[in-house]
XYZ file of C-alpha atoms in Angstrom:
677
model
C -14.656 -9.618 -29.037
C -12.915 -10.973 -26.492
C -11.775 -7.360 -25.548
C -15.544 -6.299 -25.342
C -16.032 -9.117 -22.834
C -13.468 -8.018 -20.247
C -14.938 -4.582 -20.087
C -18.271 -3.038 -18.915
C -19.828 -0.187 -19.953
C -17.805 2.008 -17.687
C -14.533 1.260 -19.175
C -13.707 -0.625 -16.023
C -12.072 -4.308 -16.981
C -13.051 -7.257 -14.950
C -9.926 -6.835 -12.704
C -11.255 -3.527 -12.141
C -8.813 -1.107 -13.240
C -9.750 1.758 -15.181
C -9.324 2.193 -18.886
C -9.808 5.076 -21.306
C -12.067 4.293 -24.179
C -10.836 4.983 -27.938
C -14.191 7.775 -28.231
C -12.536 9.754 -25.420
C -9.173 9.792 -26.977
C -10.792 10.552 -29.947
C -12.647 13.930 -28.485
C -9.361 15.110 -26.617
C -7.398 15.102 -29.717
C -9.824 17.114 -31.408
C -9.898 19.668 -28.831
C -6.043 19.640 -28.934
C -5.806 20.028 -32.818
C -8.609 22.973 -32.792
C -6.844 24.955 -29.738
C -3.203 24.677 -31.968
C -4.974 25.638 -35.129
C -6.448 29.140 -33.268
C -2.954 29.348 -31.714
C -1.415 29.078 -35.467
C -3.879 31.591 -37.076
C -3.750 34.199 -34.200
C -1.857 37.509 -34.759
C 1.726 36.467 -35.084
C 4.170 38.857 -32.804
C 6.061 41.623 -34.219
C 9.758 39.874 -33.809
C 8.310 37.309 -36.936
C 6.258 39.722 -39.066
C 7.250 43.511 -39.611
C 4.536 45.994 -39.215
C 5.559 48.766 -41.684
C 4.169 52.476 -41.283
C 2.298 54.460 -44.083
C 5.190 56.020 -45.387
C 7.819 52.968 -45.447
C 5.223 50.955 -47.070
C 4.878 53.603 -49.889
C 8.573 54.352 -50.125
C 8.958 50.603 -50.618
C 6.428 50.307 -53.202
C 7.788 53.630 -55.276
C 11.468 51.913 -55.019
C 10.285 48.739 -56.511
C 11.794 46.959 -52.914
C 8.161 44.681 -52.483
C 8.542 41.095 -53.509
C 5.130 40.178 -53.160
C 1.862 41.011 -51.482
C -1.718 40.645 -51.444
C -4.379 43.601 -50.545
C -7.282 42.361 -48.596
C -10.510 44.819 -48.327
C -13.837 44.514 -46.600
C -16.699 45.356 -48.647
C -18.191 46.534 -45.421
C -15.335 49.563 -45.380
C -13.823 49.741 -48.788
C -11.415 52.448 -47.407
C -9.889 49.968 -44.877
C -6.995 47.805 -46.250
C -4.824 45.334 -44.834
C -1.988 44.241 -46.793
C 0.525 41.682 -46.323
C 3.710 40.623 -48.178
C 7.375 40.302 -48.467
C 9.998 43.346 -49.185
C 13.460 42.878 -49.932
C 15.836 43.426 -46.910
C 18.349 46.457 -47.347
C 21.658 47.518 -45.602
C 22.064 51.338 -44.426
C 23.356 52.101 -47.972
C 20.160 51.194 -49.458
C 21.384 47.887 -51.403
C 19.843 44.524 -51.477
C 21.242 41.994 -49.189
C 21.809 38.964 -50.408
C 22.225 35.381 -48.842
C 23.261 32.660 -51.100
C 23.247 34.856 -54.414
C 19.494 35.216 -53.287
C 17.846 38.556 -52.024
C 16.617 38.404 -48.427
C 12.902 38.554 -47.663
C 11.402 40.078 -44.937
C 7.217 39.105 -44.032
C 5.782 42.672 -43.138
C 2.298 43.656 -43.135
C 0.069 46.737 -42.651
C -3.595 47.997 -41.856
C -4.196 51.415 -42.960
C -6.688 53.533 -45.178
C -4.750 54.153 -48.656
C -5.032 57.370 -50.652
C -6.560 57.105 -53.732
C -3.754 57.927 -55.733
C -1.576 55.505 -53.274
C -3.637 52.498 -54.263
C -3.265 53.096 -57.806
C 0.721 53.058 -57.281
C 0.299 49.827 -54.880
C -2.060 47.735 -57.530
C 0.043 49.363 -60.750
C 3.367 47.813 -59.496
C 2.255 44.622 -60.461
C 3.489 43.123 -57.128
C -0.020 42.841 -55.211
C -3.320 40.662 -55.990
C -6.201 41.034 -54.294
C -8.964 39.542 -52.438
C -11.767 39.894 -50.216
C -11.695 38.199 -46.693
C -13.973 35.391 -45.335
C -14.960 36.498 -41.916
C -17.858 34.580 -41.313
C -16.315 31.273 -40.813
C -13.599 32.915 -38.299
C -15.965 34.771 -36.678
C -18.034 31.779 -35.792
C -15.277 29.505 -34.977
C -13.902 32.144 -32.130
C -17.225 32.805 -30.991
C -18.568 29.562 -30.287
C -15.288 27.483 -29.702
C -14.599 28.763 -26.291
C -17.756 27.945 -25.266
C -17.989 23.920 -26.975
C -14.356 23.760 -25.268
C -15.985 24.729 -21.392
C -18.989 22.827 -22.150
C -16.798 19.651 -23.092
C -14.530 20.048 -20.007
C -17.982 20.298 -17.469
C -18.943 17.068 -19.204
C -16.031 14.986 -18.855
C -14.405 16.177 -15.608
C -18.141 16.626 -13.702
C -21.119 15.144 -15.204
C -19.732 12.026 -16.392
C -18.019 11.769 -12.854
C -21.169 12.123 -10.976
C -22.482 9.328 -13.346
C -19.824 7.057 -12.508
C -20.422 7.849 -8.836
C -23.605 7.185 -8.916
C -23.482 3.835 -10.399
C -20.495 3.044 -7.753
C -23.051 4.139 -5.160
C -25.544 1.615 -6.156
C -22.963 -1.215 -5.994
C -21.081 0.197 -3.058
C -23.105 -2.029 -0.984
C -22.050 -5.133 -3.234
C -20.056 -8.074 -1.824
C -16.427 -8.581 -2.854
C -16.813 -12.248 -2.746
C -15.127 -14.302 -5.036
C -16.379 -17.283 -6.854
C -14.138 -20.186 -7.663
C -15.790 -22.574 -10.139
C -15.037 -26.290 -10.347
C -12.842 -25.158 -13.725
C -10.554 -23.056 -11.823
C -10.213 -24.945 -8.270
C -8.151 -27.530 -8.793
C -7.434 -28.323 -5.141
C -8.140 -31.782 -3.925
C -7.687 -33.798 -0.684
C -4.446 -35.147 -2.340
C -2.784 -31.706 -1.928
C -3.410 -31.697 1.873
C -1.045 -33.436 4.326
C -0.496 -33.609 7.606
C -3.801 -33.042 8.765
C -5.231 -36.116 8.814
C -7.735 -35.897 11.621
C -9.139 -32.578 10.055
C -9.996 -33.997 6.553
C -11.666 -37.048 8.108
C -13.778 -34.259 10.199
C -14.760 -32.256 6.715
C -15.104 -35.482 4.704
C -18.917 -35.966 5.726
C -19.138 -32.241 4.543
C -17.822 -33.424 0.737
C -20.366 -35.776 1.231
C -23.258 -34.005 2.328
C -22.515 -31.461 -1.047
C -22.148 -34.710 -3.649
C -25.351 -36.126 -2.272
C -27.568 -33.801 -0.122
C -30.924 -36.132 -0.189
C -28.668 -39.087 1.406
C -28.594 -36.813 4.824
C -31.955 -35.666 4.535
C -33.673 -38.988 4.274
C -32.461 -39.636 7.658
C -33.696 -36.581 8.968
C -29.521 -35.430 9.916
C -29.099 -32.086 8.946
C -24.961 -31.158 8.183
C -23.208 -28.514 9.978
C -24.187 -25.026 9.573
C -20.846 -24.085 9.978
C -17.306 -24.873 10.884
C -14.770 -23.093 12.249
C -10.891 -24.302 11.568
C -8.724 -23.138 14.235
C -5.220 -23.316 14.163
C -1.626 -21.418 14.143
C -0.894 -19.909 11.206
C 0.841 -21.734 8.057
C -1.236 -24.868 8.980
C -3.660 -25.113 6.111
C -6.688 -23.943 6.642
C -7.237 -22.197 3.753
C -6.068 -25.270 1.578
C -8.106 -27.534 3.361
C -11.317 -25.285 2.880
C -10.190 -25.107 -1.008
C -9.756 -28.848 -1.406
C -13.252 -29.158 0.455
C -15.035 -27.281 -2.647
C -12.769 -29.108 -5.186
C -13.611 -32.550 -3.874
C -17.519 -31.940 -3.728
C -17.693 -30.261 -6.842
C -19.558 -27.501 -5.757
C -18.983 -23.300 -5.902
C -16.785 -22.010 -3.629
C -17.078 -18.813 -2.383
C -14.049 -16.950 -0.837
C -13.980 -13.752 0.929
C -11.827 -12.267 3.743
C -13.176 -10.928 7.250
C -11.654 -7.200 6.438
C -13.537 -6.970 3.333
C -16.739 -6.502 4.905
C -16.042 -3.641 6.958
C -15.571 -0.047 5.341
C -15.712 3.301 6.832
C -19.375 4.050 5.671
C -22.106 2.694 8.003
C -23.801 -0.128 7.079
C -22.004 -0.924 4.193
C -20.236 -4.229 6.149
C -24.000 -5.439 6.473
C -25.021 -4.874 3.162
C -22.169 -6.893 1.486
C -23.184 -9.801 4.046
C -26.550 -9.724 2.718
C -25.857 -9.731 -0.677
C -23.065 -12.228 -0.319
C -25.664 -14.935 0.990
C -27.941 -13.901 -1.719
C -25.357 -14.834 -4.326
C -24.756 -18.125 -2.347
C -28.432 -19.160 -2.475
C -28.680 -18.845 -6.416
C -25.585 -21.415 -6.569
C -26.535 -23.760 -4.390
C -25.301 -26.359 -3.240
C -21.861 -23.814 -2.595
C -19.924 -23.532 0.191
C -18.457 -19.782 1.754
C -14.904 -19.328 3.381
C -14.245 -16.539 5.632
C -10.797 -16.130 6.112
C -9.395 -14.391 9.352
C -13.222 -14.359 10.620
C -11.642 -12.278 13.872
C -11.588 -9.130 12.078
C -15.347 -9.003 11.965
C -16.261 -11.472 14.484
C -14.593 -9.798 17.770
C -16.793 -9.975 20.726
C -19.057 -6.886 20.912
C -19.223 -4.065 23.437
C -15.366 -4.506 23.708
C -14.259 -2.057 21.669
C -12.371 0.888 23.402
C -14.952 3.483 21.977
C -17.897 1.383 23.227
C -21.194 1.368 21.745
C -22.488 -0.038 18.158
C -20.181 0.558 15.657
C -19.637 -0.424 11.764
C -17.893 -3.853 13.069
C -20.502 -4.818 15.089
C -23.487 -4.176 12.859
C -21.671 -6.049 10.197
C -21.573 -9.002 12.905
C -25.281 -8.499 13.633
C -26.033 -9.270 10.047
C -23.879 -12.370 10.250
C -25.181 -13.630 13.205
C -29.012 -13.220 11.453
C -27.774 -14.673 8.042
C -26.456 -18.085 9.519
C -29.451 -18.252 12.345
C -32.063 -17.657 9.283
C -31.135 -19.644 6.344
C -32.247 -23.482 6.155
C -29.652 -26.054 6.392
C -31.526 -27.818 3.558
C -30.537 -25.194 1.268
C -27.189 -26.538 0.724
C -25.189 -23.589 1.898
C -22.209 -24.393 4.215
C -20.050 -21.476 5.680
C -16.633 -22.248 7.025
C -14.235 -19.911 8.780
C -10.551 -20.013 9.611
C -9.039 -18.104 12.608
C -5.963 -18.289 14.787
C -7.717 -16.213 17.443
C -10.608 -17.974 18.780
C -10.374 -16.275 22.308
C -11.549 -12.640 20.512
C -14.845 -14.475 18.671
C -18.006 -12.898 20.086
C -19.897 -16.080 21.974
C -22.987 -15.829 20.095
C -21.194 -16.581 16.712
C -19.604 -19.742 18.780
C -22.964 -21.249 19.565
C -24.480 -24.380 18.332
C -26.767 -23.538 15.257
C -24.168 -21.559 13.669
C -20.675 -22.549 13.738
C -21.461 -26.156 14.690
C -18.241 -27.950 14.704
C -14.692 -26.583 15.881
C -12.034 -28.130 13.590
C -8.312 -28.070 15.005
C -5.751 -27.964 12.545
C -2.351 -28.573 15.020
C 1.047 -28.783 13.843
C 1.926 -31.387 11.995
C 3.844 -34.294 13.813
C 6.484 -36.160 12.302
C 4.761 -38.366 9.831
C 2.517 -35.284 8.889
C 5.617 -32.977 8.107
C 7.239 -35.654 6.068
C 3.619 -35.958 4.107
C 3.950 -32.414 3.668
C 7.421 -32.401 2.599
C 6.628 -35.102 -0.070
C 3.631 -33.043 -1.380
C 5.885 -30.045 -1.831
C 8.310 -31.603 -3.411
C 6.809 -32.673 -6.075
C 7.208 -29.548 -7.996
C 10.784 -29.630 -7.245
C 13.499 -31.775 -8.663
C 15.286 -33.660 -5.928
C 18.636 -35.609 -5.781
C 17.740 -39.480 -5.122
C 20.140 -39.567 -2.144
C 17.701 -37.010 -0.560
C 15.757 -38.070 2.456
C 12.937 -36.350 3.502
C 12.282 -38.645 6.435
C 15.437 -37.163 8.153
C 14.363 -33.520 7.037
C 11.156 -34.540 9.064
C 12.640 -35.675 12.090
C 14.773 -32.427 11.996
C 11.877 -30.139 12.026
C 9.973 -30.221 15.038
C 7.516 -27.450 15.480
C 7.556 -26.718 11.725
C 4.128 -25.453 10.018
C 3.357 -26.750 6.768
C 4.250 -23.367 5.304
C 7.311 -22.974 6.804
C 8.190 -26.676 5.142
C 7.181 -25.418 1.739
C 9.246 -22.678 2.302
C 12.273 -24.577 3.514
C 11.972 -26.466 0.099
C 11.577 -23.421 -1.757
C 14.671 -21.603 -0.089
C 16.680 -25.042 -0.830
C 15.920 -24.775 -4.405
C 16.944 -21.547 -4.822
C 20.177 -22.275 -3.211
C 20.880 -25.189 -5.632
C 20.358 -22.875 -8.715
C 22.499 -20.260 -6.815
C 25.419 -22.916 -6.783
C 24.422 -24.373 -10.535
C 23.403 -27.712 -9.285
C 20.980 -29.903 -11.051
C 19.128 -31.076 -8.324
C 18.678 -30.382 -4.942
C 20.617 -32.168 -2.381
C 20.587 -33.054 1.376
C 23.446 -30.154 1.873
C 21.099 -27.304 0.634
C 18.122 -28.483 2.554
C 19.890 -28.281 5.620
C 20.972 -25.288 4.947
C 17.577 -24.008 3.711
C 16.413 -25.469 7.449
C 19.003 -23.324 9.320
C 18.095 -20.537 7.276
C 14.266 -20.604 7.711
C 14.568 -20.585 11.168
C 17.689 -18.295 12.517
C 18.587 -16.412 9.377
C 21.329 -16.506 6.645
C 25.033 -16.579 7.977
C 26.533 -13.067 8.115
C 30.186 -14.028 7.585
C 30.768 -10.383 6.665
C 30.118 -9.112 9.851
C 33.327 -7.647 11.342
C 33.854 -9.049 14.900
C 36.815 -7.867 17.403
C 39.029 -10.524 18.847
C 37.470 -9.555 22.402
C 33.749 -9.920 21.020
C 34.666 -13.109 18.933
C 36.738 -14.400 22.318
C 33.461 -13.284 24.438
C 30.890 -15.212 22.254
C 33.095 -18.370 22.386
C 33.021 -18.406 25.928
C 29.392 -17.396 26.282
C 28.218 -20.214 23.666
C 30.674 -22.834 25.448
C 28.834 -22.306 28.733
C 25.690 -22.988 27.199
C 26.785 -26.070 25.391
C 28.858 -27.565 28.479
C 25.851 -27.296 30.916
C 23.492 -28.607 28.539
C 25.671 -31.565 28.085
C 26.188 -32.146 32.145
C 22.530 -31.985 32.908
C 20.248 -35.039 32.758
C 16.948 -33.691 31.548
C 17.909 -31.203 28.703
C 17.143 -32.310 25.396
C 20.508 -33.318 23.017
C 22.823 -31.058 22.189
C 23.066 -30.551 18.368
C 25.300 -27.888 17.208
C 27.182 -24.846 18.768
C 28.698 -22.177 16.445
C 29.772 -18.403 16.976
C 29.156 -17.582 13.546
C 26.869 -14.503 13.273
C 23.455 -15.742 11.750
C 20.621 -13.551 12.027
C 20.293 -11.072 15.179
C 22.301 -13.529 17.009
C 26.395 -13.242 17.444
C 26.650 -17.060 18.039
C 23.941 -19.711 19.122
C 23.526 -23.423 20.990
C 20.966 -25.558 19.200
C 19.013 -28.137 21.059
C 17.407 -31.008 18.958
C 14.709 -33.191 20.411
C 14.732 -36.802 20.004
C 11.031 -36.540 18.739
C 7.988 -34.297 19.015
C 7.530 -32.681 22.522
C 4.138 -32.367 23.745
C 4.613 -31.800 27.141
C 6.939 -30.228 29.396
C 8.386 -31.467 32.922
C 9.305 -29.665 35.804
C 12.689 -31.058 35.605
C 13.142 -30.664 32.072
C 12.116 -26.905 32.678
C 14.606 -26.543 35.549
C 17.887 -27.447 33.476
C 16.578 -25.451 30.364
C 16.821 -22.392 32.997
C 20.119 -23.345 34.268
C 21.770 -24.033 30.409
C 19.822 -20.465 29.473
C 22.009 -18.617 32.519
C 25.399 -20.527 31.939
C 26.444 -18.100 28.903
C 26.218 -15.069 31.341
C 28.180 -17.479 34.271
C 30.934 -18.525 31.355
C 31.412 -14.719 30.456
C 31.940 -13.690 34.089
C 34.570 -17.080 34.805
C 36.324 -16.020 31.289
C 36.797 -11.922 31.679
C 35.497 -11.031 35.202
C 33.083 -8.934 33.249
C 29.805 -9.191 31.846
C 27.857 -8.007 28.722
C 24.273 -7.228 27.327
C 24.515 -10.444 25.292
C 22.394 -12.545 27.824
C 19.471 -10.422 27.286
C 17.556 -12.759 25.269
C 18.767 -15.622 27.717
C 17.186 -13.959 30.760
C 14.181 -13.012 29.111
C 12.772 -16.649 28.264
C 14.206 -18.056 31.795
C 12.094 -15.396 33.285
C 9.164 -16.179 31.281
C 9.749 -20.180 31.780
C 9.913 -19.504 35.763
C 7.177 -17.257 35.782
C 4.666 -19.811 33.575
C 5.900 -22.947 36.534
C 4.611 -20.371 38.853
C 1.507 -18.681 37.422
C 0.060 -21.681 35.083
C 1.717 -24.711 35.512
C 1.460 -25.235 39.302
C 4.627 -26.329 39.459
C 5.947 -24.115 42.634
C 5.486 -26.351 46.179
C 4.438 -22.760 48.217
C 2.142 -21.364 46.052
C 0.427 -24.778 44.999
C -1.413 -25.905 42.000
C -3.344 -22.405 41.375
C -3.440 -20.595 38.177
C -2.549 -16.827 38.838
C -3.813 -14.732 35.843
C -4.638 -15.411 32.670
C -2.889 -17.960 30.615
C -3.585 -16.300 27.268
C -0.821 -15.712 24.666
C -2.354 -12.398 23.254
C -4.066 -9.491 24.670
C -7.310 -8.331 23.776
C -7.010 -4.951 24.171
C -10.604 -3.901 25.006
C -11.454 -6.701 27.044
C -8.509 -6.795 29.219
C -7.235 -3.310 29.479
C -9.295 -2.499 32.541
C -9.428 -6.148 33.963
C -8.094 -6.441 37.575
C -5.695 -9.147 38.613
C -7.105 -11.904 40.080
C -5.029 -12.328 43.028
C -4.150 -9.617 45.621
C -0.533 -7.340 46.150
C 0.460 -9.638 48.866
C 0.348 -12.810 46.245
C 2.183 -10.913 43.688
C 4.697 -10.338 45.687
C 5.175 -14.022 46.690
C 5.323 -15.202 42.727
C 7.969 -12.420 42.459
C 9.416 -14.023 44.945
C 8.961 -17.634 43.735
C 10.461 -16.749 40.246
C 13.494 -15.164 41.880
C 13.780 -18.128 43.958
C 13.628 -20.564 40.861
C 16.342 -18.273 38.840
C 18.359 -18.348 41.588
C 18.610 -21.896 42.371
C 18.874 -22.802 38.463
C 21.610 -19.834 38.461
C 23.512 -21.928 41.542
C 23.412 -25.127 39.736
C 24.928 -23.836 36.454
C 27.610 -21.670 38.387
C 28.184 -24.853 40.387
C 29.151 -27.026 36.934
C 30.997 -24.629 35.345
C 33.397 -24.334 38.079
C 33.934 -27.642 38.189
C 34.538 -28.317 34.770
C 36.930 -25.067 33.976
C 39.472 -26.865 32.204
C 36.279 -28.639 29.963
C 35.011 -25.166 29.297
C 38.404 -23.728 28.236
C 38.633 -26.521 25.853
C 35.477 -26.023 24.009
C 35.726 -22.172 23.962
C 39.215 -22.585 22.189
C 37.867 -25.319 19.800
C 35.112 -22.533 18.608
C 37.483 -20.104 18.285
C 39.637 -22.180 16.033
C 37.029 -23.988 14.157
C 33.814 -21.863 14.604
C 31.382 -24.589 15.211
C 31.119 -27.932 16.702
C 28.525 -30.590 16.480
C 27.103 -31.921 19.678
C 29.122 -35.311 19.777
C 32.286 -33.681 19.685
C 31.372 -31.462 22.817
C 30.051 -34.855 24.675
C 33.837 -36.019 23.922
C 35.112 -33.235 25.481
C 33.095 -33.274 28.547
C 33.550 -36.908 29.016
C 36.988 -37.679 27.606
C 38.579 -34.424 28.451
C 40.175 -34.075 24.834
C 39.188 -32.667 21.718
C 38.717 -34.431 18.230
C 38.805 -32.017 15.051
C 35.764 -31.580 13.444
C 34.749 -33.798 10.161
C 33.556 -32.304 6.697
C 30.254 -32.338 8.096
C 27.252 -32.563 10.897
C 24.474 -35.002 10.906
C 21.103 -33.133 11.937
C 19.882 -36.073 13.567
C 20.654 -39.428 14.815
C 21.374 -41.007 11.254
C 24.267 -41.700 9.263
C 26.069 -38.344 8.346
C 24.813 -37.143 4.827
C 25.517 -33.633 4.879
C 26.321 -30.568 6.684
C 23.445 -30.279 9.636
C 23.101 -27.028 10.842
C 18.981 -26.292 12.010
C 18.314 -25.197 15.435
C 14.743 -26.231 16.120
C 12.025 -25.217 18.539
C 9.116 -26.746 19.287
C 6.256 -24.623 19.928
C 2.893 -25.247 22.248
C -0.146 -23.858 22.154
C -0.238 -21.227 25.383
C 2.768 -22.017 26.738
C 6.349 -20.103 26.280
C 8.330 -21.641 23.206
C 11.504 -23.141 24.478
C 13.986 -23.365 21.551
C 17.089 -24.629 21.198
C 19.019 -22.321 23.098
C 19.700 -18.986 21.249
C 22.171 -17.261 22.725
C 22.471 -13.495 20.855
C 25.833 -13.274 22.748
C 27.043 -10.508 23.058
C 24.263 -8.909 20.878
C 24.255 -5.098 20.815
C 21.108 -3.505 22.690
C-alpha cells in the first residue's frame, strides 16, 4: 500500500522521478520471448544442418548409414517430402568415424519429391517415422506477429508519450510552490539568533497568524507583504521558516526563478495557481526567495518590450493588490539586490514593510555560535565569546561553516572534542583559505615576500590611525603568498579620513619595502594597489573627503551594475571634472606613498629585523612586531598566538574584515606578494 501511495497514475512518484510499472516490464518480456522463439524455429544455417542431395540421401539409406529420421509430408501436396534426421559420419575410406567409442552423427535435411520405389526403400529401412506438419499455427504466427510488434511499438513509443505529454501540458502552468506543514517545519525563533530587531519586526505577523480577529476587531490590517533585505547568509530564509513554525500556519516556499520558463504565459499562470493554493490553506505564509529573479524593474531589459519575466511580474503585482488582507495570506520575500526591484513592487499596499537583516554584531555572533554549537561537541575550555570578538564582519552562514570546519578538523586529528585550536584554524581557513605548505618557493621568492610583508607590518605599527596588527606571515594560504592581518578592537561602523589615509599608506608599504630590499619591484603588489585605488576614489567620489572637489557625490554608489539600466547611463559630471577626480585620486595615493616611504627609510634597521625574523620563523604576532619597532630587538615567538586581547589560549590565526554597505571593504591587509599575475 505504501508504494501505491507514492505513485500517481503515470508511474511518477512524489519526487517526480519516472518509474516503469511492472505491467510494462511483462509486456516487453513477452515481446522479447516471442522474438527469440521465432529465431529458434527459423531455418538453421547450413553450417549446422547438412543439406543432402537426392542421390547422396538414397545412397546412405541403401548403405544403412542413417541413424534416425522423420518423413514429413503435406496432404495438400503428397509428392513433396521433407525429410530430416541424422546420418553416421564416414571418412575417406567409407568407414564410420568414432568418437569416445560411439559413431559421430551429423544432422541433415532434404526437401524433394521421392520416387515411389525410393519411398518404399526409406520406409522399409525402419529408421524413419512419418508425420503430418501442423502449418496453421506457424502461418498465423508468422503472418500476424510482425503486425502485433509494430502496433505495440507504436503504442509505447508514440501514443503513450502523446497521452503523457497531454497530461503534462495541462499541469505545465501549475505552480512549483512547496508546502511545509507544522509537522515538517520544526524551526522556531529559538533557532534564529543575531537578528533581534528583525525578529521583533515579524513578531506581530506571528500574532496575526495565530489570532487574526485580535487585529480585525480594532480595524487594523496586517502588512500584505514583508521584504527582507540583507547580505547573503544573514538568515533571511531561516527567519521566514521560523515565522511559519511559530505561527503554526501553512508555509509555502518558492524561488523566484521557479516562475520563469521559456514558454510565454507559464510564469503568470504559476503565480495565479500559487495564490489559489494559498487561499485554500489560510491562514498561511508565502515565502518567495530571491525575488529579484522575477521582480526586476520593467522596461530595462536589453531586449526591451514585454517579455515573459515582465508578464510574470505583472501577474504578481495584480495578485498582491487584489487579494484582501482579511484572507490571512502574508507574503514574505527575500533579496540582497533591492536596488534592481521594480518600484511598483515596493509601494505601500504590496510590500508594506522592509526589514533589514544586517550582519550580526559581537553579541549576535556569540548567540549564533551558541545556536550552531548545540550539535557539535565542544571542549569545556572553549570560549565562544573570544571567537565572536575575533570574527567581525562574519555572517551567520560563515559562522556555521566555521564551526563545521572546526569539527571536521578535530575529527581528522582524532580528537574527542573541538578545542580552541581547531576553532582558530577554522576561522582563518574560512576567510583566507588553507595553508599551502607544499608550495615550493625559491629562496629569492621567500625573501621578497618576507620584505614585502615586513613593510606592511612596520608601517601598520608606526601609523597612529590603523587597526591593531594581529599577525604577519609568509606561509602561502589561499591565493596569497603572504599576509599581514589586522584585527579591529570592535565592530567598525564608520570609517574616518585619517584612518583611510593610514590604511592606504600601509597597503603601499609592501611595494616600497620590496624596492628597498632588492632595488626592484614585482607584481605581488597588484592587490594592494587595487584596494588603495578603490579607497582613494571612494574618498573623492562618495565620501566627500576631498577639499578640492568638496562634499559632492560623483557617480553612483551602487555596489553592482544593473546592465539593462546602467549600460547607456551618462556620467553625471563633465570631462573636466573627471580629470580633476583622477588628479585628486593620484594626489592622495602619492601623499600616502611618500608617508610610507619616509617611515620605511627612517626605520630600515627595524624593517630588516622583521624580515629576517619572518624568514626564520615564517609567522610573527602583532606583539612581537611592536616590540621590534619600540625596542629594536626581537623576541622569539611563543608556542601560540592570541587572536584577541585575551590570555593566550590557542594559536591565533585569523584575518578579519568588516564589510560595510556600499563602501569598499578594507580588510586586514592581504598581501599576495609576490603572487603571479
